[in-house]
Amino acid sequence: MSSHRPAALALIAAVGLTTAACAGSPETTDAKATASAPGYPVTLENCGTKQTFTKAPERVVVMNGASVAEVSTLLALGVQDRIVANQQSYGQSEVPGRADAIKALPNGGIKQNDAFDISREAMLQQRPDLVLSNTSYGFNAKNGFATRDQLKAVNARTYISPQGCAEDPSRMTLQDSDTLLRDMGKVFGVEDKAEKIIADSRKRIADISAKVEGKPKLKTMVIFSNMSMGANEFSAVAAKGIYNDILAKAGGTNAFESASDTSFADLSKEKVAATDVEALVVIAYNDPNVTAYAQKLLKEFPQWTASKKNKYVVLSDSMYLGPSNDLAVEKVAKVLHPEAF
């Protein structure tokens, strides 16, 4: 199990240094551009800045950010050939072939810094024209990263994904996945493809939700496998965010939603034991033994309804921001309410 996810998430959760990364700055322009490509210019409002593109980016760097949302979105849109350095990986995916496709992308020969991402020097060496970061954390100078202004000075545009401006994933919903797809569709000139992916996904989610409508909302625990982000044994339990939106569409509810005001709860074993978990969702991040971890939890808490009925599912990238949330909705719904399918 990689230690990068907990460390990166803990750093992101602890750092509230949004102002420097998201402060308003003048519109980004390319001094070398004398004319725009067909369909351009495209301008996005992003975390207090205007990012203007006169053509589709050709040298894209994808920062780690304990995410695969950005790289998966580029893959779904078919523009992965523009990536010169990718630092994102979960090691697995609900989408057949995606994990291998991510692994095959160039990493720019970059060695991550102490903050588990791309240092300022390594970033500038890539000569990017677009840098994607999951949150404003990735552009904070105090973490050793290139700032948005420094990248603007070398004609690189920058993009922070939805809810990343304030580093508050507790507010994230399925709509944010649509926004990321739609924005990247505009940037790369593939808007029609982005809109088709969004429409197909939302129709699939609506169809699944209709099947489980009226069913009991099963209390579900969402936890990252073999991960520690706090003082207690169960510190990587999802409390709020896109996870809850997915559960709601699948006919469930988060058993620990009230345990924290942030996206993750840090729970004692006693608290977990005292809660009747009716279904279990385990999310893997570079953990090849996720199924074993899920089964261990069920044995550890035999009093859970989930344990008695063996109701669990293991997921990875579809349960977070990205283009494949419909797969998570479907897989969770089939575990919560198999009789509806």
mmCIF file of C-alpha atoms in Angstrom:
data_model
loop_
_atom_site.group_PDB
_atom_site.id
_atom_site.type_symbol
_atom_site.label_atom_id
_atom_site.label_comp_id
_atom_site.label_asym_id
_atom_site.label_seq_id
_atom_site.Cartn_x
_atom_site.Cartn_y
_atom_site.Cartn_z
ATOM 1 C CA MET A 1 0.000 0.000 0.000
ATOM 2 C CA SER A 2 1.384 3.343 -1.013
ATOM 3 C CA SER A 3 1.865 5.906 1.705
ATOM 4 C CA HIS A 4 1.316 8.739 -0.755
ATOM 5 C CA ARG A 5 -2.445 8.923 -0.486
ATOM 6 C CA PRO A 6 -2.715 9.429 3.296
ATOM 7 C CA ALA A 7 0.224 11.803 3.369
ATOM 8 C CA ALA A 8 -1.066 13.840 0.468
ATOM 9 C CA LEU A 9 -4.607 13.936 1.790
ATOM 10 C CA ALA A 10 -3.440 14.824 5.273
ATOM 11 C CA LEU A 11 -1.345 17.669 3.899
ATOM 12 C CA ILE A 12 -4.170 18.906 1.725
ATOM 13 C CA ALA A 13 -6.612 18.739 4.614
ATOM 14 C CA ALA A 14 -4.253 20.543 6.958
ATOM 15 C CA VAL A 15 -3.204 23.347 4.657
ATOM 16 C CA GLY A 16 -5.653 26.190 4.224
ATOM 17 C CA LEU A 17 -3.388 28.304 2.072
ATOM 18 C CA THR A 18 -5.828 28.945 -0.715
ATOM 19 C CA THR A 19 -5.340 32.677 -1.021
ATOM 20 C CA ALA A 20 -1.897 32.612 -2.609
ATOM 21 C CA ALA A 21 -2.862 29.971 -5.148
ATOM 22 C CA CYS A 22 -6.298 31.262 -6.056
ATOM 23 C CA ALA A 23 -5.827 34.999 -5.805
ATOM 24 C CA GLY A 24 -7.107 36.916 -8.782
ATOM 25 C CA SER A 25 -4.521 37.564 -11.447
ATOM 26 C CA PRO A 26 -4.613 39.076 -14.925
ATOM 27 C CA GLU A 27 -5.872 37.028 -17.814
ATOM 28 C CA THR A 28 -3.333 34.532 -19.087
ATOM 29 C CA THR A 29 -2.232 35.193 -22.641
ATOM 30 C CA ASP A 30 0.354 33.731 -24.977
ATOM 31 C CA ALA A 31 2.724 36.386 -26.266
ATOM 32 C CA LYS A 32 3.792 34.081 -29.079
ATOM 33 C CA ALA A 33 0.285 33.542 -30.405
ATOM 34 C CA THR A 34 -0.599 35.756 -33.322
ATOM 35 C CA ALA A 35 -3.902 34.077 -34.138
ATOM 36 C CA SER A 36 -6.316 31.648 -32.565
ATOM 37 C CA ALA A 37 -7.012 28.159 -33.862
ATOM 38 C CA PRO A 38 -10.538 27.426 -35.187
ATOM 39 C CA GLY A 39 -12.987 27.352 -32.260
ATOM 40 C CA TYR A 40 -10.683 29.426 -30.111
ATOM 41 C CA PRO A 41 -10.037 31.503 -28.067
ATOM 42 C CA VAL A 42 -11.614 29.725 -25.090
ATOM 43 C CA THR A 43 -11.632 31.415 -21.706
ATOM 44 C CA LEU A 44 -12.388 29.734 -18.377
ATOM 45 C CA GLU A 45 -12.971 31.448 -15.049
ATOM 46 C CA ASN A 46 -10.968 29.337 -12.643
ATOM 47 C CA CYS A 47 -10.413 30.133 -8.964
ATOM 48 C CA GLY A 48 -10.286 33.875 -9.426
ATOM 49 C CA THR A 49 -8.321 33.861 -12.691
ATOM 50 C CA LYS A 50 -9.199 33.955 -16.337
ATOM 51 C CA GLN A 51 -7.407 31.294 -18.326
ATOM 52 C CA THR A 52 -7.483 31.939 -22.078
ATOM 53 C CA PHE A 53 -6.532 29.284 -24.628
ATOM 54 C CA THR A 54 -5.797 30.222 -28.237
ATOM 55 C CA LYS A 55 -5.423 26.569 -29.202
ATOM 56 C CA ALA A 56 -5.618 23.132 -27.597
ATOM 57 C CA PRO A 57 -2.764 22.487 -25.126
ATOM 58 C CA GLU A 58 0.066 20.301 -26.374
ATOM 59 C CA ARG A 59 2.277 19.887 -23.285
ATOM 60 C CA VAL A 60 0.072 18.978 -20.345
ATOM 61 C CA VAL A 61 1.361 18.181 -16.859
ATOM 62 C CA VAL A 62 -1.011 16.417 -14.463
ATOM 63 C CA MET A 63 -0.110 16.842 -10.790
ATOM 64 C CA ASN A 64 -0.634 14.064 -8.263
ATOM 65 C CA GLY A 65 -3.013 15.529 -5.685
ATOM 66 C CA ALA A 66 -3.993 12.016 -4.518
ATOM 67 C CA SER A 67 -6.392 11.932 -7.463
ATOM 68 C CA VAL A 68 -6.960 10.342 -10.835
ATOM 69 C CA ALA A 69 -9.858 12.628 -11.723
ATOM 70 C CA GLU A 70 -7.890 14.813 -14.087
ATOM 71 C CA VAL A 71 -5.912 12.143 -15.944
ATOM 72 C CA SER A 72 -9.015 9.938 -16.259
ATOM 73 C CA THR A 73 -10.952 12.852 -17.705
ATOM 74 C CA LEU A 74 -8.275 13.436 -20.349
ATOM 75 C CA LEU A 75 -8.283 9.722 -21.181
ATOM 76 C CA ALA A 76 -12.074 9.679 -21.483
ATOM 77 C CA LEU A 77 -11.870 12.632 -23.875
ATOM 78 C CA GLY A 78 -9.166 10.932 -25.962
ATOM 79 C CA VAL A 79 -6.552 13.670 -25.533
ATOM 80 C CA GLN A 80 -3.992 11.665 -23.558
ATOM 81 C CA ASP A 81 -1.428 12.228 -26.325
ATOM 82 C CA ARG A 82 -1.090 15.811 -25.041
ATOM 83 C CA ILE A 83 0.224 14.632 -21.645
ATOM 84 C CA VAL A 84 3.994 14.998 -21.205
ATOM 85 C CA ALA A 85 4.065 14.205 -17.485
ATOM 86 C CA ASN A 86 1.436 12.472 -15.351
ATOM 87 C CA GLN A 87 1.797 11.841 -11.631
ATOM 88 C CA GLN A 88 -1.650 10.365 -10.945
ATOM 89 C CA SER A 89 -2.402 6.677 -10.397
ATOM 90 C CA TYR A 90 -4.665 4.493 -8.266
ATOM 91 C CA GLY A 91 -3.175 1.292 -9.701
ATOM 92 C CA GLN A 92 -6.662 0.049 -10.583
ATOM 93 C CA SER A 93 -9.941 1.221 -12.079
ATOM 94 C CA GLU A 94 -13.546 0.199 -12.645
ATOM 95 C CA VAL A 95 -13.039 1.098 -16.318
ATOM 96 C CA PRO A 96 -11.433 -1.812 -18.213
ATOM 97 C CA GLY A 97 -7.980 -0.874 -19.455
ATOM 98 C CA ARG A 98 -7.831 2.505 -17.723
ATOM 99 C CA ALA A 99 -5.262 1.547 -15.077
ATOM 100 C CA ASP A 100 -2.934 0.213 -17.774
ATOM 101 C CA ALA A 101 -3.519 3.296 -19.919
ATOM 102 C CA ILE A 102 -2.577 5.546 -17.004
ATOM 103 C CA LYS A 103 0.496 3.456 -16.265
ATOM 104 C CA ALA A 104 1.598 3.781 -19.890
ATOM 105 C CA LEU A 105 1.548 7.586 -19.833
ATOM 106 C CA PRO A 106 4.868 9.460 -19.610
ATOM 107 C CA ASN A 107 5.831 10.676 -16.140
ATOM 108 C CA GLY A 108 8.391 13.184 -17.348
ATOM 109 C CA GLY A 109 11.127 11.430 -15.365
ATOM 110 C CA ILE A 110 9.930 13.328 -12.308
ATOM 111 C CA LYS A 111 10.797 12.338 -8.764
ATOM 112 C CA GLN A 112 8.125 13.634 -6.409
ATOM 113 C CA ASN A 113 9.162 16.059 -3.675
ATOM 114 C CA ASP A 114 8.491 15.789 0.073
ATOM 115 C CA ALA A 115 4.926 16.951 -0.521
ATOM 116 C CA PHE A 116 4.397 13.993 -2.879
ATOM 117 C CA ASP A 117 4.095 16.059 -6.028
ATOM 118 C CA ILE A 118 6.076 18.004 -8.653
ATOM 119 C CA SER A 119 8.591 20.536 -7.374
ATOM 120 C CA ARG A 120 8.859 23.996 -8.912
ATOM 121 C CA GLU A 121 12.112 23.143 -10.677
ATOM 122 C CA ALA A 122 10.859 19.852 -12.097
ATOM 123 C CA MET A 123 7.647 21.506 -13.246
ATOM 124 C CA LEU A 124 9.384 24.296 -15.156
ATOM 125 C CA GLN A 125 11.713 21.782 -16.808
ATOM 126 C CA GLN A 126 8.676 20.151 -18.442
ATOM 127 C CA ARG A 127 7.901 23.360 -20.380
ATOM 128 C CA PRO A 128 4.147 22.872 -19.893
ATOM 129 C CA ASP A 129 1.435 24.865 -21.606
ATOM 130 C CA LEU A 130 -1.216 23.527 -19.191
ATOM 131 C CA VAL A 131 -0.872 22.276 -15.614
ATOM 132 C CA LEU A 132 -3.767 20.480 -13.924
ATOM 133 C CA SER A 133 -4.058 20.331 -10.139
ATOM 134 C CA ASN A 134 -6.802 18.754 -8.066
ATOM 135 C CA THR A 135 -6.675 21.636 -5.555
ATOM 136 C CA SER A 136 -4.965 24.988 -5.028
ATOM 137 C CA TYR A 137 -2.475 23.130 -2.830
ATOM 138 C CA GLY A 138 -0.614 22.151 -6.006
ATOM 139 C CA PHE A 139 0.258 25.764 -6.773
ATOM 140 C CA ASN A 140 1.348 26.826 -3.297
ATOM 141 C CA ALA A 141 4.928 28.093 -3.091
ATOM 142 C CA LYS A 142 5.197 27.086 0.575
ATOM 143 C CA ASN A 143 4.926 23.462 -0.516
ATOM 144 C CA GLY A 144 7.763 23.857 -3.009
ATOM 145 C CA PHE A 145 5.448 24.085 -6.020
ATOM 146 C CA ALA A 146 5.401 26.510 -8.922
ATOM 147 C CA THR A 147 2.740 29.149 -8.395
ATOM 148 C CA ARG A 148 0.118 30.056 -10.952
ATOM 149 C CA ASP A 149 1.879 33.367 -11.579
ATOM 150 C CA GLN A 150 5.233 31.639 -12.109
ATOM 151 C CA LEU A 151 3.648 29.295 -14.624
ATOM 152 C CA LYS A 152 1.850 32.174 -16.333
ATOM 153 C CA ALA A 153 5.230 33.839 -16.778
ATOM 154 C CA VAL A 154 6.335 30.907 -18.955
ATOM 155 C CA ASN A 155 3.062 30.886 -20.923
ATOM 156 C CA ALA A 156 1.527 27.936 -19.077
ATOM 157 C CA ARG A 157 -2.151 27.962 -18.247
ATOM 158 C CA THR A 158 -3.286 26.430 -14.979
ATOM 159 C CA TYR A 159 -6.512 24.697 -13.937
ATOM 160 C CA ILE A 160 -7.789 23.744 -10.489
ATOM 161 C CA SER A 161 -10.572 21.173 -10.461
ATOM 162 C CA PRO A 162 -14.051 21.862 -9.008
ATOM 163 C CA GLN A 163 -14.135 22.424 -5.233
ATOM 164 C CA GLY A 164 -10.339 22.600 -5.301
ATOM 165 C CA CYS A 165 -10.192 26.381 -5.016
ATOM 166 C CA ALA A 166 -11.110 26.297 -1.339
ATOM 167 C CA GLU A 167 -9.721 22.776 -0.866
ATOM 168 C CA ASP A 168 -13.128 21.647 0.376
ATOM 169 C CA PRO A 169 -14.045 18.231 -1.060
ATOM 170 C CA SER A 170 -16.830 17.960 1.531
ATOM 171 C CA ARG A 171 -18.971 20.037 -0.868
ATOM 172 C CA MET A 172 -18.227 17.924 -3.927
ATOM 173 C CA THR A 173 -21.117 16.387 -5.889
ATOM 174 C CA LEU A 174 -21.628 14.528 -9.145
ATOM 175 C CA GLN A 175 -22.125 17.908 -10.811
ATOM 176 C CA ASP A 176 -18.445 18.653 -10.205
ATOM 177 C CA SER A 177 -17.462 15.656 -12.318
ATOM 178 C CA ASP A 178 -19.599 17.104 -15.112
ATOM 179 C CA THR A 179 -17.930 20.493 -14.711
ATOM 180 C CA LEU A 180 -14.450 18.996 -14.991
ATOM 181 C CA LEU A 181 -15.405 17.091 -18.146
ATOM 182 C CA ARG A 182 -17.137 20.111 -19.661
ATOM 183 C CA ASP A 183 -14.216 22.445 -18.936
ATOM 184 C CA MET A 184 -11.659 20.078 -20.410
ATOM 185 C CA GLY A 185 -13.910 19.515 -23.420
ATOM 186 C CA LYS A 186 -13.819 23.249 -24.092
ATOM 187 C CA VAL A 187 -10.071 23.527 -23.510
ATOM 188 C CA PHE A 188 -9.219 20.711 -25.917
ATOM 189 C CA GLY A 189 -11.870 21.457 -28.516
ATOM 190 C CA VAL A 190 -13.848 18.248 -27.911
ATOM 191 C CA GLU A 191 -17.001 19.726 -26.383
ATOM 192 C CA ASP A 192 -19.342 17.340 -28.204
ATOM 193 C CA LYS A 193 -17.511 14.325 -26.816
ATOM 194 C CA ALA A 194 -17.607 15.745 -23.295
ATOM 195 C CA GLU A 195 -21.345 16.427 -23.531
ATOM 196 C CA LYS A 196 -22.026 12.901 -24.807
ATOM 197 C CA ILE A 197 -20.098 11.347 -21.908
ATOM 198 C CA ILE A 198 -22.021 13.516 -19.458
ATOM 199 C CA ALA A 199 -25.408 12.762 -21.036
ATOM 200 C CA ASP A 200 -24.778 9.000 -21.180
ATOM 201 C CA SER A 201 -23.561 8.909 -17.588
ATOM 202 C CA ARG A 202 -26.473 10.932 -16.208
ATOM 203 C CA LYS A 203 -29.003 8.795 -18.071
ATOM 204 C CA ARG A 204 -27.452 5.650 -16.665
ATOM 205 C CA ILE A 205 -27.505 7.085 -13.141
ATOM 206 C CA ALA A 206 -31.135 8.169 -13.555
ATOM 207 C CA ASP A 207 -32.121 4.681 -14.742
ATOM 208 C CA ILE A 208 -30.407 3.050 -11.755
ATOM 209 C CA SER A 209 -31.936 5.525 -9.305
ATOM 210 C CA ALA A 210 -35.378 4.781 -10.711
ATOM 211 C CA LYS A 211 -34.872 1.070 -10.006
ATOM 212 C CA VAL A 212 -34.043 1.644 -6.336
ATOM 213 C CA GLU A 213 -36.579 4.404 -5.746
ATOM 214 C CA GLY A 214 -38.725 3.668 -2.703
ATOM 215 C CA LYS A 215 -36.261 1.114 -1.339
ATOM 216 C CA PRO A 216 -34.911 1.510 2.212
ATOM 217 C CA LYS A 217 -31.880 3.810 2.347
ATOM 218 C CA LEU A 218 -29.271 1.403 3.700
ATOM 219 C CA LYS A 219 -26.730 2.880 6.121
ATOM 220 C CA THR A 220 -23.400 2.465 4.359
ATOM 221 C CA MET A 221 -19.816 2.863 5.500
ATOM 222 C CA VAL A 222 -17.361 4.243 2.945
ATOM 223 C CA ILE A 223 -13.737 3.711 3.915
ATOM 224 C CA PHE A 224 -10.349 3.773 2.181
ATOM 225 C CA SER A 225 -8.483 0.497 2.555
ATOM 226 C CA ASN A 226 -5.383 0.204 4.726
ATOM 227 C CA MET A 227 -5.126 3.936 5.240
ATOM 228 C CA SER A 228 -4.540 6.147 8.246
ATOM 229 C CA MET A 229 -5.038 9.900 8.234
ATOM 230 C CA GLY A 230 -5.626 10.646 11.909
ATOM 231 C CA ALA A 231 -5.238 9.541 15.491
ATOM 232 C CA ASN A 232 -7.669 6.646 15.457
ATOM 233 C CA GLU A 233 -7.709 3.290 13.727
ATOM 234 C CA PHE A 234 -10.583 4.401 11.475
ATOM 235 C CA SER A 235 -9.403 7.779 10.262
ATOM 236 C CA ALA A 236 -10.099 7.340 6.552
ATOM 237 C CA VAL A 237 -13.878 7.049 6.759
ATOM 238 C CA ALA A 238 -15.752 9.225 4.275
ATOM 239 C CA ALA A 239 -18.248 11.546 5.940
ATOM 240 C CA LYS A 240 -19.238 14.105 3.323
ATOM 241 C CA GLY A 241 -18.704 14.878 -0.341
ATOM 242 C CA ILE A 242 -19.292 13.135 -3.643
ATOM 243 C CA TYR A 243 -19.408 9.766 -1.874
ATOM 244 C CA ASN A 244 -22.748 10.723 -0.313
ATOM 245 C CA ASP A 245 -24.182 11.884 -3.636
ATOM 246 C CA ILE A 246 -23.285 8.520 -5.140
ATOM 247 C CA LEU A 247 -24.804 6.647 -2.193
ATOM 248 C CA ALA A 248 -28.030 8.627 -2.465
ATOM 249 C CA LYS A 249 -28.363 7.790 -6.169
ATOM 250 C CA ALA A 250 -27.684 4.111 -5.367
ATOM 251 C CA GLY A 251 -30.304 3.817 -2.642
ATOM 252 C CA GLY A 252 -28.117 4.317 0.404
ATOM 253 C CA THR A 253 -27.045 6.849 2.981
ATOM 254 C CA ASN A 254 -23.759 7.460 4.759
ATOM 255 C CA ALA A 255 -23.743 5.816 8.187
ATOM 256 C CA PHE A 256 -21.132 8.319 9.404
ATOM 257 C CA GLU A 257 -22.234 11.536 7.694
ATOM 258 C CA SER A 258 -22.815 13.287 11.027
ATOM 259 C CA ALA A 259 -19.460 12.189 12.459
ATOM 260 C CA SER A 260 -17.519 15.064 10.869
ATOM 261 C CA ASP A 261 -18.024 18.470 9.278
ATOM 262 C CA THR A 262 -15.228 17.695 6.815
ATOM 263 C CA SER A 263 -14.932 15.047 4.111
ATOM 264 C CA PHE A 264 -13.357 12.477 6.435
ATOM 265 C CA ALA A 265 -14.180 11.268 9.939
ATOM 266 C CA ASP A 266 -11.568 10.066 12.428
ATOM 267 C CA LEU A 267 -13.391 7.348 14.388
ATOM 268 C CA SER A 268 -12.615 5.146 17.338
ATOM 269 C CA LYS A 269 -13.175 1.439 17.057
ATOM 270 C CA GLU A 270 -15.892 1.773 19.698
ATOM 271 C CA LYS A 271 -17.805 4.285 17.565
ATOM 272 C CA VAL A 272 -17.559 2.022 14.529
ATOM 273 C CA ALA A 273 -18.669 -1.003 16.528
ATOM 274 C CA ALA A 274 -21.666 0.847 17.970
ATOM 275 C CA THR A 275 -22.993 1.787 14.529
ATOM 276 C CA ASP A 276 -25.064 -0.686 12.566
ATOM 277 C CA VAL A 277 -23.444 -0.653 9.153
ATOM 278 C CA GLU A 278 -25.858 -2.193 6.668
ATOM 279 C CA ALA A 279 -23.476 -2.133 3.700
ATOM 280 C CA LEU A 280 -19.752 -1.557 3.204
ATOM 281 C CA VAL A 281 -17.946 0.282 0.406
ATOM 282 C CA VAL A 282 -14.158 0.005 0.445
ATOM 283 C CA ILE A 283 -12.158 2.305 -1.826
ATOM 284 C CA ALA A 284 -8.711 1.198 -2.951
ATOM 285 C CA TYR A 285 -5.800 3.482 -3.633
ATOM 286 C CA ASN A 286 -2.850 1.428 -4.914
ATOM 287 C CA ASP A 287 -3.919 -1.418 -2.639
ATOM 288 C CA PRO A 288 -3.907 -4.845 -4.327
ATOM 289 C CA ASN A 289 -5.409 -6.471 -1.225
ATOM 290 C CA VAL A 290 -8.574 -4.391 -0.984
ATOM 291 C CA THR A 291 -10.943 -7.379 -1.008
ATOM 292 C CA ALA A 292 -9.032 -8.989 1.852
ATOM 293 C CA TYR A 293 -9.282 -5.718 3.780
ATOM 294 C CA ALA A 294 -13.053 -5.575 3.248
ATOM 295 C CA GLN A 295 -13.507 -9.157 4.405
ATOM 296 C CA LYS A 296 -11.346 -8.489 7.456
ATOM 297 C CA LEU A 297 -13.607 -5.592 8.464
ATOM 298 C CA LEU A 298 -16.713 -7.744 8.147
ATOM 299 C CA LYS A 299 -15.159 -10.389 10.395
ATOM 300 C CA GLU A 300 -14.030 -7.740 12.877
ATOM 301 C CA PHE A 301 -17.581 -6.430 13.256
ATOM 302 C CA PRO A 302 -19.856 -9.496 12.992
ATOM 303 C CA GLN A 303 -22.707 -7.538 14.590
ATOM 304 C CA TRP A 304 -23.078 -5.348 11.494
ATOM 305 C CA THR A 305 -25.982 -6.137 9.217
ATOM 306 C CA ALA A 306 -23.462 -5.845 6.383
ATOM 307 C CA SER A 307 -21.448 -8.684 7.930
ATOM 308 C CA LYS A 308 -24.463 -10.918 8.428
ATOM 309 C CA LYS A 309 -25.598 -10.397 4.834
ATOM 310 C CA ASN A 310 -22.109 -10.121 3.302
ATOM 311 C CA LYS A 311 -23.027 -6.786 1.718
ATOM 312 C CA TYR A 312 -19.877 -5.099 0.465
ATOM 313 C CA VAL A 313 -18.272 -3.786 -2.689
ATOM 314 C CA VAL A 314 -14.727 -2.676 -3.467
ATOM 315 C CA LEU A 315 -14.171 0.296 -5.771
ATOM 316 C CA SER A 316 -11.434 2.727 -6.748
ATOM 317 C CA ASP A 317 -11.643 5.688 -9.121
ATOM 318 C CA SER A 318 -15.383 5.652 -9.871
ATOM 319 C CA MET A 319 -16.243 6.676 -6.298
ATOM 320 C CA TYR A 320 -14.410 9.988 -6.575
ATOM 321 C CA LEU A 321 -14.380 13.021 -8.875
ATOM 322 C CA GLY A 322 -14.027 11.886 -12.485
ATOM 323 C CA PRO A 323 -15.824 10.670 -15.609
ATOM 324 C CA SER A 324 -17.002 7.276 -14.305
ATOM 325 C CA ASN A 325 -19.313 7.936 -11.348
ATOM 326 C CA ASP A 326 -22.098 6.023 -13.088
ATOM 327 C CA LEU A 327 -20.112 2.827 -12.559
ATOM 328 C CA ALA A 328 -19.939 3.465 -8.821
ATOM 329 C CA VAL A 329 -23.674 4.160 -8.636
ATOM 330 C CA GLU A 330 -24.411 0.920 -10.469
ATOM 331 C CA LYS A 331 -22.030 -1.266 -8.464
ATOM 332 C CA VAL A 332 -23.164 0.133 -5.102
ATOM 333 C CA ALA A 333 -26.853 -0.104 -6.014
ATOM 334 C CA LYS A 334 -26.506 -3.759 -7.020
ATOM 335 C CA VAL A 335 -25.010 -4.555 -3.599
ATOM 336 C CA LEU A 336 -27.507 -2.480 -1.622
ATOM 337 C CA HIS A 337 -30.602 -3.608 -3.549
ATOM 338 C CA PRO A 338 -29.800 -6.676 -5.686
ATOM 339 C CA GLU A 339 -33.503 -7.498 -5.921
ATOM 340 C CA ALA A 340 -34.030 -4.377 -8.072
ATOM 341 C CA PHE A 341 -31.793 -5.711 -10.835
#
